[in-house]
Amino acid sequence: MAAADPRNSVPPARVTSFYGFVAAVAALALLVAAGPLAALPDRVAALPVAFWTMAALAVICDARPFVPPGRRQPSAVFPSTCFTFAILLGWGLGPAVAVQTVAVVVSGWRMGHAGWRSGFNAAQYACALAAAAAVTGLGPGGIFEGGHLGWRDVLAVGGAATAWFVANYGLVSTAIRLRFGGRWWPGVRSGLGYELISTGSLLLLAPVLVAAARASAALIPLVLVPLFAVYRMAHLAAEQEQLGALDPLTGLPNRKALLAEVAEQVHLHAERAARGDQDAHLALLLIDLDRFKNVNDALGHAVGDRLLVEVSARLAGAVGDRDLLARLGGDEFAIVSTGLTGVDAARETAERLVAALAEPVALDGLPLDVGGSIGIAIYPEHGEDFATLMRHADVAMYDAKQRSDTVAVYAAESDHNSAERLGLLADLRRVLESGPAGRDDGRVAGGVRGGDGAALPSALAPAVAGRGGAGGSTGGSTRWGARRRRERPGQAHPDELIHRIVTAADPIRRRAAASGAGPEQPVEPGGGATEADSGTGPEPGRGYAEPAGRPAGPDEPGDPGEITMYYQPQVAIATGEVVGVEALLRWRHPRRGMVDPEELIRVAEQSAVMRLLTRRVVDDVVEQLAKWSAAGITLRAALNVSVRDLHTGEIADQIADRLARFGVRPERLQLEITEGALMADPRRVLATISRLHGIGVAIALDDFGTGYSSMQHLRRLPLSEVKVDRSFVLGMVEDADDAAIVRSMIELAGALGLRVVAEGVEDERTWRLLHAAGCDVAQGWFYARPMPAEELAAWLARYRPLRPAAREAESRPPHIR
């Protein structure tokens, strides 16, 4: 980005410190050079031709110094350095300072320097020459006095060159830091290498020039050849650096240049913020073209490259003069917009970019419609360095794509890959790779183990077996997919004070705590709850209430760092018999406590950890089925699988292997798939589902009504069940539209011969509406909460089937019965 040289002006906030430093350097230069310059008129007549030749070349060469393009550091190459340092070695400080001052005035005039700037340059050169003269004074004498140069002379010349470089570079770097702000050492280090090569070469060439002058003044012009080589070296180095900062296709700055620009602008805007300026905001806009891959695939990469060149030209015309447009690679562009007053100004820039991309691009008579998604990150609200701003702009850009929008500003809630979540993902991987604790054949002395490793008391086995047989064909549906559940009484907070506050504020918790209901104290169905107070008392049909404030023991499910499965019963509405359970994934993190299942799945779904998680859940559930069978409990389990699992098809082989290993019949396992998974890749998903159906595993369509279901899906897929999403069921009582939708789903599924399961049944009124609509199965807090495997066995032993007809009879007045 072309910009006027900012060093000709000084910000008001830095005038005092900067000009104070300039005045101090000028005073020091007068102090060290005044004496030698005062004696110079008496020596002019005695100066040889060699001196005048060097002086003339110094002034002529500085009339056209080499300034590397795009650099904002004081890195111009001034050839006069070679001649004035040689004059210092041959004729002393006075002549060298005089010639250097004239060369500085000429170069300043040619380069348009402000007067104060040329004055500072002359003063800092005088100080550098004085430092070098002080070192040469340590040698045996002047090197033009004849005789052989000894090692002390050589060391003195090397030391003088070093002193010149340190003094000059230190003074200039300090001035730049005072002008631009920021830390001193990073600024010094950034340009040190370049200065060592360019200026160092000129200084080391000076002794060679002196040696040539001792032989003949006619040899001095020959030094122009190596000087030209130095000039070309600096030019080529600058060209290489410039090419390294440019995109070869579009000619725009690349990521490297973008990083440097953002780093510099962050410092400048930090100064503005410190002064209280309104335009102290910086925006990083990230643009990703839409449908560009389609152009490459259909028309070839040559046409795609031409399209990128045209798009870059349009974007360049839409950005402001102070903005930097860069191409990051592929179809990604970035813009640094400076001097903004806030996010609204950044949005205005984004809208101009959107308008520039709105018109189709005509290539070979073919109009190509290429839009773009733009993500915006603002300094300092969304980050204070390039890496953070870039990542947040990337998050915003993908957020815009997911929302089918064109522009999005970074929001923390859209950042699904924060450092915290990456750490959570790493912890999840470690937990999964460590394997479940205590996995064995399911038999223990005196009892049976549940799927989470907890032992079932032997006394429970007969009761459980009898209850399982009484229910006839007790089936189950085991779901491990993440679904947020309503918090219910008995789930104690680890902080006792918080638990007491929550219990006091919640009437259900108060009643549960007052009743003292514990693991061995069942709450009988119909325990005083009616339609009117079903939300404030024990829920009808609920065979077990969690104890209030019961802390998790060291051997219970939910140990820190352990993945466990909780199970929620599913009940046939007409008969009240338990026909299944839904399994829910639980992970108690060592530091975070119980991790939100939705967050857990969201973190795992975008990585290979999902494969490990699926494998672990399949193993746990199939093994639990075998253990329940050993205890006399016959259940069918259903697993909710992700899109990644259905795409690979590996899950079919894994399930077949586990069923055979644990001796579980295939019809006792059911997989739940979502409508979104169907639409992601219908061909591959259908192939995987067909293999599972061939094995004998039942298939259920989950979250029915929330996605893309159609008659075609229901007709083509080998389904046995549909699950009505809880978002519709929860609103049935209050919302007539929700009730109508649920009834329509039940009728449609019934016409196709599919079983219907309603999720989220929270109260008796919803239960009755579902029964009236002909729904087959219900699950929710009306019946029971999710619970560990051993608690489920205890719950089954105590559960009494709740039938709608019986419930209606109980609710009638005695004279009507």
CSV table of N, CA and C in Angstrom, one decimal, residues 354-475:
chain,number,residue,atom,x,y,z
A,354,VAL,N,-19.4,-6.2,-0.8
A,354,VAL,CA,-20.5,-7.1,-1.2
A,354,VAL,C,-21.0,-6.5,-2.5
A,355,ALA,N,-21.2,-5.2,-2.6
A,355,ALA,CA,-21.7,-4.6,-3.8
A,355,ALA,C,-20.8,-4.8,-5.0
A,356,ALA,N,-19.5,-4.8,-4.7
A,356,ALA,CA,-18.5,-5.0,-5.8
A,356,ALA,C,-18.6,-6.4,-6.4
A,357,LEU,N,-18.9,-7.3,-5.5
A,357,LEU,CA,-19.0,-8.7,-6.0
A,357,LEU,C,-20.4,-9.1,-6.5
A,358,ALA,N,-21.4,-8.2,-6.4
A,358,ALA,CA,-22.7,-8.6,-6.7
A,358,ALA,C,-22.9,-8.8,-8.2
A,359,GLU,N,-22.3,-8.0,-9.0
A,359,GLU,CA,-22.4,-8.1,-10.5
A,359,GLU,C,-21.7,-9.3,-11.0
A,360,PRO,N,-22.2,-10.1,-11.9
A,360,PRO,CA,-21.5,-11.3,-12.5
A,360,PRO,C,-20.3,-10.8,-13.2
A,361,VAL,N,-19.3,-11.7,-13.2
A,361,VAL,CA,-18.0,-11.5,-13.9
A,361,VAL,C,-18.1,-12.2,-15.3
A,362,ALA,N,-17.9,-11.4,-16.3
A,362,ALA,CA,-18.0,-12.0,-17.7
A,362,ALA,C,-16.7,-12.4,-18.1
A,363,LEU,N,-16.5,-13.7,-18.4
A,363,LEU,CA,-15.3,-14.3,-18.9
A,363,LEU,C,-15.6,-15.1,-20.2
A,364,ASP,N,-15.1,-14.7,-21.3
A,364,ASP,CA,-15.3,-15.3,-22.6
A,364,ASP,C,-16.8,-15.4,-22.9
A,365,GLY,N,-17.5,-14.3,-22.6
A,365,GLY,CA,-18.9,-14.2,-22.8
A,365,GLY,C,-19.8,-14.9,-21.9
A,366,LEU,N,-19.2,-15.6,-20.9
A,366,LEU,CA,-20.0,-16.4,-19.9
A,366,LEU,C,-20.1,-15.6,-18.6
A,367,PRO,N,-21.2,-15.2,-18.2
A,367,PRO,CA,-21.3,-14.5,-16.9
A,367,PRO,C,-21.2,-15.4,-15.7
A,368,LEU,N,-20.3,-15.2,-14.8
A,368,LEU,CA,-20.1,-16.0,-13.7
A,368,LEU,C,-20.5,-15.3,-12.4
A,369,ASP,N,-21.4,-15.9,-11.7
A,369,ASP,CA,-22.0,-15.3,-10.5
A,369,ASP,C,-21.1,-15.7,-9.3
A,370,VAL,N,-20.3,-14.9,-8.7
A,370,VAL,CA,-19.4,-15.2,-7.6
A,370,VAL,C,-19.6,-14.2,-6.5
A,371,GLY,N,-20.3,-14.6,-5.4
A,371,GLY,CA,-20.5,-13.7,-4.3
A,371,GLY,C,-19.4,-14.0,-3.3
A,372,GLY,N,-19.6,-13.6,-2.1
A,372,GLY,CA,-18.6,-13.8,-1.0
A,372,GLY,C,-19.2,-13.7,0.4
A,373,SER,N,-18.6,-14.4,1.3
A,373,SER,CA,-18.9,-14.3,2.7
A,373,SER,C,-17.8,-13.5,3.4
A,374,ILE,N,-18.2,-12.6,4.3
A,374,ILE,CA,-17.2,-11.7,4.9
A,374,ILE,C,-17.3,-11.8,6.4
A,375,GLY,N,-16.2,-12.0,7.1
A,375,GLY,CA,-16.1,-12.0,8.5
A,375,GLY,C,-15.3,-10.8,9.0
A,376,ILE,N,-15.8,-10.2,10.1
A,376,ILE,CA,-15.1,-9.0,10.6
A,376,ILE,C,-14.7,-9.2,12.0
A,377,ALA,N,-13.4,-8.8,12.3
A,377,ALA,CA,-12.9,-8.7,13.6
A,377,ALA,C,-12.4,-7.3,13.9
A,378,ILE,N,-12.7,-6.8,15.0
A,378,ILE,CA,-12.4,-5.4,15.3
A,378,ILE,C,-11.3,-5.3,16.4
A,379,TYR,N,-10.3,-4.4,16.1
A,379,TYR,CA,-9.3,-4.1,17.2
A,379,TYR,C,-9.8,-2.9,18.0
A,380,PRO,N,-9.8,-2.9,19.3
A,380,PRO,CA,-9.2,-4.0,20.2
A,380,PRO,C,-10.2,-4.9,20.8
A,381,GLU,N,-11.5,-4.8,20.4
A,381,GLU,CA,-12.6,-5.5,21.0
A,381,GLU,C,-12.4,-7.0,20.8
A,382,HIS,N,-12.0,-7.4,19.6
A,382,HIS,CA,-11.9,-8.9,19.3
A,382,HIS,C,-10.5,-9.4,19.2
A,383,GLY,N,-9.5,-8.6,19.6
A,383,GLY,CA,-8.1,-9.1,19.6
A,383,GLY,C,-7.2,-7.9,19.5
A,384,GLU,N,-5.9,-8.2,19.9
A,384,GLU,CA,-4.9,-7.1,19.9
A,384,GLU,C,-3.7,-7.6,19.2
A,385,ASP,N,-3.7,-8.6,18.4
A,385,ASP,CA,-2.6,-9.0,17.6
A,385,ASP,C,-3.1,-9.7,16.4
A,386,PHE,N,-2.2,-10.0,15.4
A,386,PHE,CA,-2.7,-10.5,14.1
A,386,PHE,C,-3.3,-11.9,14.3
A,387,ALA,N,-2.7,-12.8,15.0
A,387,ALA,CA,-3.2,-14.1,15.1
A,387,ALA,C,-4.6,-14.2,15.7
A,388,THR,N,-4.9,-13.4,16.7
A,388,THR,CA,-6.2,-13.4,17.3
A,388,THR,C,-7.2,-12.8,16.4
A,389,LEU,N,-6.9,-11.7,15.8
A,389,LEU,CA,-7.8,-11.0,14.9
A,389,LEU,C,-8.1,-11.9,13.7
A,390,MET,N,-7.1,-12.6,13.2
A,390,MET,CA,-7.3,-13.4,12.0
A,390,MET,C,-8.2,-14.6,12.3
A,391,ARG,N,-7.9,-15.2,13.5
A,391,ARG,CA,-8.8,-16.4,13.9
A,391,ARG,C,-10.2,-15.9,14.1
A,392,HIS,N,-10.4,-14.8,14.7
A,392,HIS,CA,-11.8,-14.4,15.0
A,392,HIS,C,-12.5,-13.9,13.7
A,393,ALA,N,-11.8,-13.3,12.8
A,393,ALA,CA,-12.4,-13.0,11.5
A,393,ALA,C,-12.8,-14.3,10.7
A,394,ASP,N,-11.9,-15.3,10.9
A,394,ASP,CA,-12.2,-16.6,10.2
A,394,ASP,C,-13.5,-17.2,10.8
A,395,VAL,N,-13.6,-17.1,12.1
A,395,VAL,CA,-14.8,-17.6,12.8
A,395,VAL,C,-16.1,-16.9,12.3
A,396,ALA,N,-15.9,-15.5,12.2
A,396,ALA,CA,-17.1,-14.7,11.8
A,396,ALA,C,-17.4,-15.1,10.3
A,397,MET,N,-16.4,-15.3,9.5
A,397,MET,CA,-16.7,-15.6,8.1
A,397,MET,C,-17.5,-16.9,8.0
A,398,TYR,N,-17.0,-17.9,8.7
A,398,TYR,CA,-17.8,-19.2,8.6
A,398,TYR,C,-19.1,-19.1,9.3
A,399,ASP,N,-19.3,-18.2,10.2
A,399,ASP,CA,-20.6,-18.0,10.8
A,399,ASP,C,-21.5,-17.4,9.8
A,400,ALA,N,-21.0,-16.5,8.9
A,400,ALA,CA,-21.8,-15.9,7.9
A,400,ALA,C,-22.2,-17.0,6.8
A,401,LYS,N,-21.3,-17.9,6.5
A,401,LYS,CA,-21.6,-18.9,5.6
A,401,LYS,C,-22.7,-19.8,6.1
A,402,GLN,N,-22.6,-20.2,7.4
A,402,GLN,CA,-23.6,-21.1,8.0
A,402,GLN,C,-25.0,-20.5,8.1
A,403,ARG,N,-25.0,-19.1,8.2
A,403,ARG,CA,-26.3,-18.4,8.3
A,403,ARG,C,-26.8,-18.0,6.9
A,404,SER,N,-26.0,-18.4,5.9
A,404,SER,CA,-26.4,-17.9,4.5
A,404,SER,C,-26.5,-16.4,4.4
A,405,ASP,N,-25.6,-15.8,5.2
A,405,ASP,CA,-25.5,-14.3,5.2
A,405,ASP,C,-24.2,-13.9,4.4
A,406,THR,N,-24.1,-12.6,4.2
A,406,THR,CA,-22.9,-12.1,3.5
A,406,THR,C,-21.9,-11.5,4.4
A,407,VAL,N,-22.3,-10.9,5.5
A,407,VAL,CA,-21.4,-10.3,6.5
A,407,VAL,C,-21.8,-10.7,7.9
A,408,ALA,N,-20.7,-11.0,8.7
A,408,ALA,CA,-20.9,-11.3,10.1
A,408,ALA,C,-19.8,-10.7,10.9
A,409,VAL,N,-20.1,-10.2,12.0
A,409,VAL,CA,-19.1,-9.7,13.0
A,409,VAL,C,-18.8,-10.7,14.0
A,410,TYR,N,-17.6,-10.9,14.4
A,410,TYR,CA,-17.2,-11.9,15.4
A,410,TYR,C,-18.1,-11.9,16.6
A,411,ALA,N,-18.5,-13.0,17.1
A,411,ALA,CA,-19.3,-13.1,18.3
A,411,ALA,C,-18.7,-14.4,19.0
A,412,ALA,N,-18.5,-14.2,20.3
A,412,ALA,CA,-17.8,-15.3,21.1
A,412,ALA,C,-18.7,-16.6,21.0
A,413,GLU,N,-20.0,-16.4,21.0
A,413,GLU,CA,-20.8,-17.7,21.0
A,413,GLU,C,-20.7,-18.4,19.7
A,414,SER,N,-20.2,-17.8,18.7
A,414,SER,CA,-20.0,-18.5,17.4
A,414,SER,C,-18.7,-19.2,17.3
A,415,ASP,N,-17.8,-19.0,18.3
A,415,ASP,CA,-16.5,-19.6,18.3
A,415,ASP,C,-16.5,-21.0,18.9
A,416,HIS,N,-16.6,-22.0,18.0
A,416,HIS,CA,-16.7,-23.4,18.5
A,416,HIS,C,-15.3,-24.0,18.6
A,417,ASN,N,-14.2,-23.3,18.4
A,417,ASN,CA,-12.9,-23.9,18.4
A,417,ASN,C,-12.0,-23.1,19.3
A,418,SER,N,-12.5,-22.6,20.4
A,418,SER,CA,-11.7,-21.8,21.3
A,418,SER,C,-10.6,-22.7,21.9
A,419,ALA,N,-9.6,-22.0,22.6
A,419,ALA,CA,-8.6,-22.8,23.2
A,419,ALA,C,-9.2,-23.7,24.3
A,420,GLU,N,-10.2,-23.2,25.0
A,420,GLU,CA,-10.9,-24.0,26.0
A,420,GLU,C,-11.5,-25.2,25.4
A,421,ARG,N,-12.1,-25.1,24.3
A,421,ARG,CA,-12.7,-26.3,23.7
A,421,ARG,C,-11.7,-27.2,23.1
A,422,LEU,N,-10.6,-26.7,22.6
A,422,LEU,CA,-9.5,-27.6,22.1
A,422,LEU,C,-8.9,-28.4,23.3
A,423,GLY,N,-8.8,-27.7,24.5
A,423,GLY,CA,-8.4,-28.4,25.7
A,423,GLY,C,-9.4,-29.5,26.1
A,424,LEU,N,-10.7,-29.1,26.0
A,424,LEU,CA,-11.7,-30.1,26.3
A,424,LEU,C,-11.6,-31.3,25.3
A,425,LEU,N,-11.4,-31.0,24.1
A,425,LEU,CA,-11.2,-32.1,23.1
A,425,LEU,C,-10.1,-33.0,23.4
A,426,ALA,N,-8.9,-32.4,23.8
A,426,ALA,CA,-7.8,-33.2,24.2
A,426,ALA,C,-8.1,-34.1,25.4
A,427,ASP,N,-8.8,-33.5,26.4
A,427,ASP,CA,-9.1,-34.3,27.6
A,427,ASP,C,-10.1,-35.4,27.2
A,428,LEU,N,-11.0,-35.2,26.3
A,428,LEU,CA,-12.0,-36.2,25.9
A,428,LEU,C,-11.2,-37.3,25.2
A,429,ARG,N,-10.3,-37.0,24.3
A,429,ARG,CA,-9.5,-38.1,23.7
A,429,ARG,C,-8.8,-38.9,24.7
A,430,ARG,N,-8.2,-38.3,25.7
A,430,ARG,CA,-7.5,-39.1,26.7
A,430,ARG,C,-8.4,-40.0,27.5
A,431,VAL,N,-9.6,-39.5,27.8
A,431,VAL,CA,-10.6,-40.3,28.5
A,431,VAL,C,-11.0,-41.5,27.7
A,432,LEU,N,-11.2,-41.3,26.4
A,432,LEU,CA,-11.7,-42.4,25.5
A,432,LEU,C,-10.5,-43.4,25.3
A,433,GLU,N,-9.3,-42.9,25.1
A,433,GLU,CA,-8.2,-43.8,24.8
A,433,GLU,C,-7.9,-44.6,26.1
A,434,SER,N,-8.2,-44.1,27.3
A,434,SER,CA,-7.9,-44.8,28.5
A,434,SER,C,-8.8,-46.0,28.6
A,435,GLY,N,-10.0,-45.9,28.0
A,435,GLY,CA,-10.9,-47.1,28.1
A,435,GLY,C,-11.7,-47.0,29.4
A,436,PRO,N,-12.9,-47.7,29.4
A,436,PRO,CA,-13.7,-47.7,30.6
A,436,PRO,C,-13.0,-48.5,31.8
A,437,ALA,N,-13.2,-48.0,33.0
A,437,ALA,CA,-12.6,-48.6,34.2
A,437,ALA,C,-13.4,-49.8,34.6
A,438,GLY,N,-12.7,-50.9,34.9
A,438,GLY,CA,-13.4,-52.0,35.5
A,438,GLY,C,-14.2,-52.8,34.5
A,439,ARG,N,-13.9,-52.8,33.2
A,439,ARG,CA,-14.6,-53.6,32.2
A,439,ARG,C,-14.2,-55.0,32.4
A,440,ASP,N,-15.2,-55.9,32.5
A,440,ASP,CA,-14.9,-57.3,32.6
A,440,ASP,C,-16.1,-58.1,32.0
A,441,ASP,N,-16.3,-59.3,32.3
A,441,ASP,CA,-17.3,-60.1,31.7
A,441,ASP,C,-18.7,-59.9,32.2
A,442,GLY,N,-18.8,-58.9,33.2
A,442,GLY,CA,-20.1,-58.5,33.7
A,442,GLY,C,-20.5,-59.3,34.9
A,443,ARG,N,-19.7,-60.3,35.3
A,443,ARG,CA,-20.1,-61.0,36.5
A,443,ARG,C,-19.2,-60.6,37.7
A,444,VAL,N,-19.8,-60.4,38.9
A,444,VAL,CA,-19.1,-60.1,40.1
A,444,VAL,C,-19.6,-61.0,41.2
A,445,ALA,N,-18.8,-61.2,42.2
A,445,ALA,CA,-19.3,-62.0,43.3
A,445,ALA,C,-20.5,-61.4,43.9
A,446,GLY,N,-21.6,-62.2,43.9
A,446,GLY,CA,-22.8,-61.8,44.6
A,446,GLY,C,-23.7,-60.9,43.7
A,447,GLY,N,-23.4,-60.7,42.5
A,447,GLY,CA,-24.3,-59.8,41.7
A,447,GLY,C,-23.8,-59.6,40.3
A,448,VAL,N,-24.4,-58.6,39.6
A,448,VAL,CA,-24.1,-58.3,38.2
A,448,VAL,C,-23.7,-56.9,38.1
A,449,ARG,N,-22.7,-56.6,37.2
A,449,ARG,CA,-22.3,-55.2,37.0
A,449,ARG,C,-23.2,-54.6,35.9
A,450,GLY,N,-23.4,-53.3,36.2
A,450,GLY,CA,-24.1,-52.5,35.1
A,450,GLY,C,-23.1,-52.0,34.1
A,451,GLY,N,-23.6,-51.3,33.0
A,451,GLY,CA,-22.7,-50.9,32.0
A,451,GLY,C,-21.7,-49.9,32.4
A,452,ASP,N,-21.9,-49.2,33.5
A,452,ASP,CA,-21.0,-48.2,34.0
A,452,ASP,C,-20.0,-48.8,35.0
A,453,GLY,N,-20.1,-50.2,35.2
A,453,GLY,CA,-19.2,-50.8,36.1
A,453,GLY,C,-19.7,-50.9,37.5
A,454,ALA,N,-20.8,-50.4,37.9
A,454,ALA,CA,-21.3,-50.5,39.2
A,454,ALA,C,-22.0,-51.8,39.5
A,455,ALA,N,-21.8,-52.4,40.6
A,455,ALA,CA,-22.4,-53.7,40.9
A,455,ALA,C,-23.9,-53.6,41.3
A,456,LEU,N,-24.7,-54.5,40.8
A,456,LEU,CA,-26.1,-54.6,41.1
A,456,LEU,C,-26.2,-55.6,42.3
A,457,PRO,N,-26.9,-55.3,43.4
A,457,PRO,CA,-27.0,-56.2,44.5
A,457,PRO,C,-27.7,-57.5,44.0
A,458,SER,N,-27.3,-58.6,44.5
A,458,SER,CA,-27.8,-59.9,44.0
A,458,SER,C,-29.3,-60.1,44.3
A,459,ALA,N,-29.7,-59.4,45.4
A,459,ALA,CA,-31.1,-59.5,45.8
A,459,ALA,C,-32.1,-58.8,44.8
A,460,LEU,N,-31.5,-58.0,44.0
A,460,LEU,CA,-32.3,-57.3,42.9
A,460,LEU,C,-32.6,-58.2,41.7
A,461,ALA,N,-31.7,-59.1,41.5
A,461,ALA,CA,-31.8,-59.9,40.2
A,461,ALA,C,-33.1,-60.6,40.0
A,462,PRO,N,-33.7,-61.3,41.1
A,462,PRO,CA,-35.0,-62.0,40.8
A,462,PRO,C,-36.1,-61.0,40.6
A,463,ALA,N,-36.1,-59.9,41.4
A,463,ALA,CA,-37.2,-58.9,41.2
A,463,ALA,C,-37.1,-58.3,39.8
A,464,VAL,N,-35.9,-58.0,39.4
A,464,VAL,CA,-35.7,-57.4,38.1
A,464,VAL,C,-36.1,-58.3,37.0
A,465,ALA,N,-35.7,-59.6,37.2
A,465,ALA,CA,-36.1,-60.6,36.1
A,465,ALA,C,-37.6,-60.8,36.0
A,466,GLY,N,-38.3,-60.8,37.2
A,466,GLY,CA,-39.7,-60.9,37.2
A,466,GLY,C,-40.4,-59.8,36.5
A,467,ARG,N,-39.9,-58.6,36.8
A,467,ARG,CA,-40.5,-57.4,36.2
A,467,ARG,C,-40.3,-57.3,34.8
A,468,GLY,N,-39.1,-57.8,34.3
A,468,GLY,CA,-38.8,-57.8,32.9
A,468,GLY,C,-39.7,-58.7,32.2
A,469,GLY,N,-40.0,-59.9,32.8
A,469,GLY,CA,-40.9,-60.9,32.1
A,469,GLY,C,-42.3,-60.4,32.1
A,470,ALA,N,-42.7,-59.7,33.2
A,470,ALA,CA,-44.1,-59.3,33.2
A,470,ALA,C,-44.5,-58.3,32.2
A,471,GLY,N,-43.5,-57.6,31.7
A,471,GLY,CA,-43.7,-56.6,30.7
A,471,GLY,C,-43.8,-57.2,29.3
A,472,GLY,N,-43.8,-58.5,29.2
A,472,GLY,CA,-43.8,-59.1,27.9
A,472,GLY,C,-42.5,-58.8,27.1
A,473,SER,N,-42.7,-58.3,26.0
A,473,SER,CA,-41.5,-58.0,25.1
A,473,SER,C,-41.0,-56.6,25.4
A,474,THR,N,-40.3,-56.5,26.5
A,474,THR,CA,-39.8,-55.2,26.9
A,474,THR,C,-38.7,-54.8,26.0
A,475,GLY,N,-38.9,-53.7,25.2
A,475,GLY,CA,-37.9,-53.2,24.3
A,475,GLY,C,-37.3,-52.0,24.8
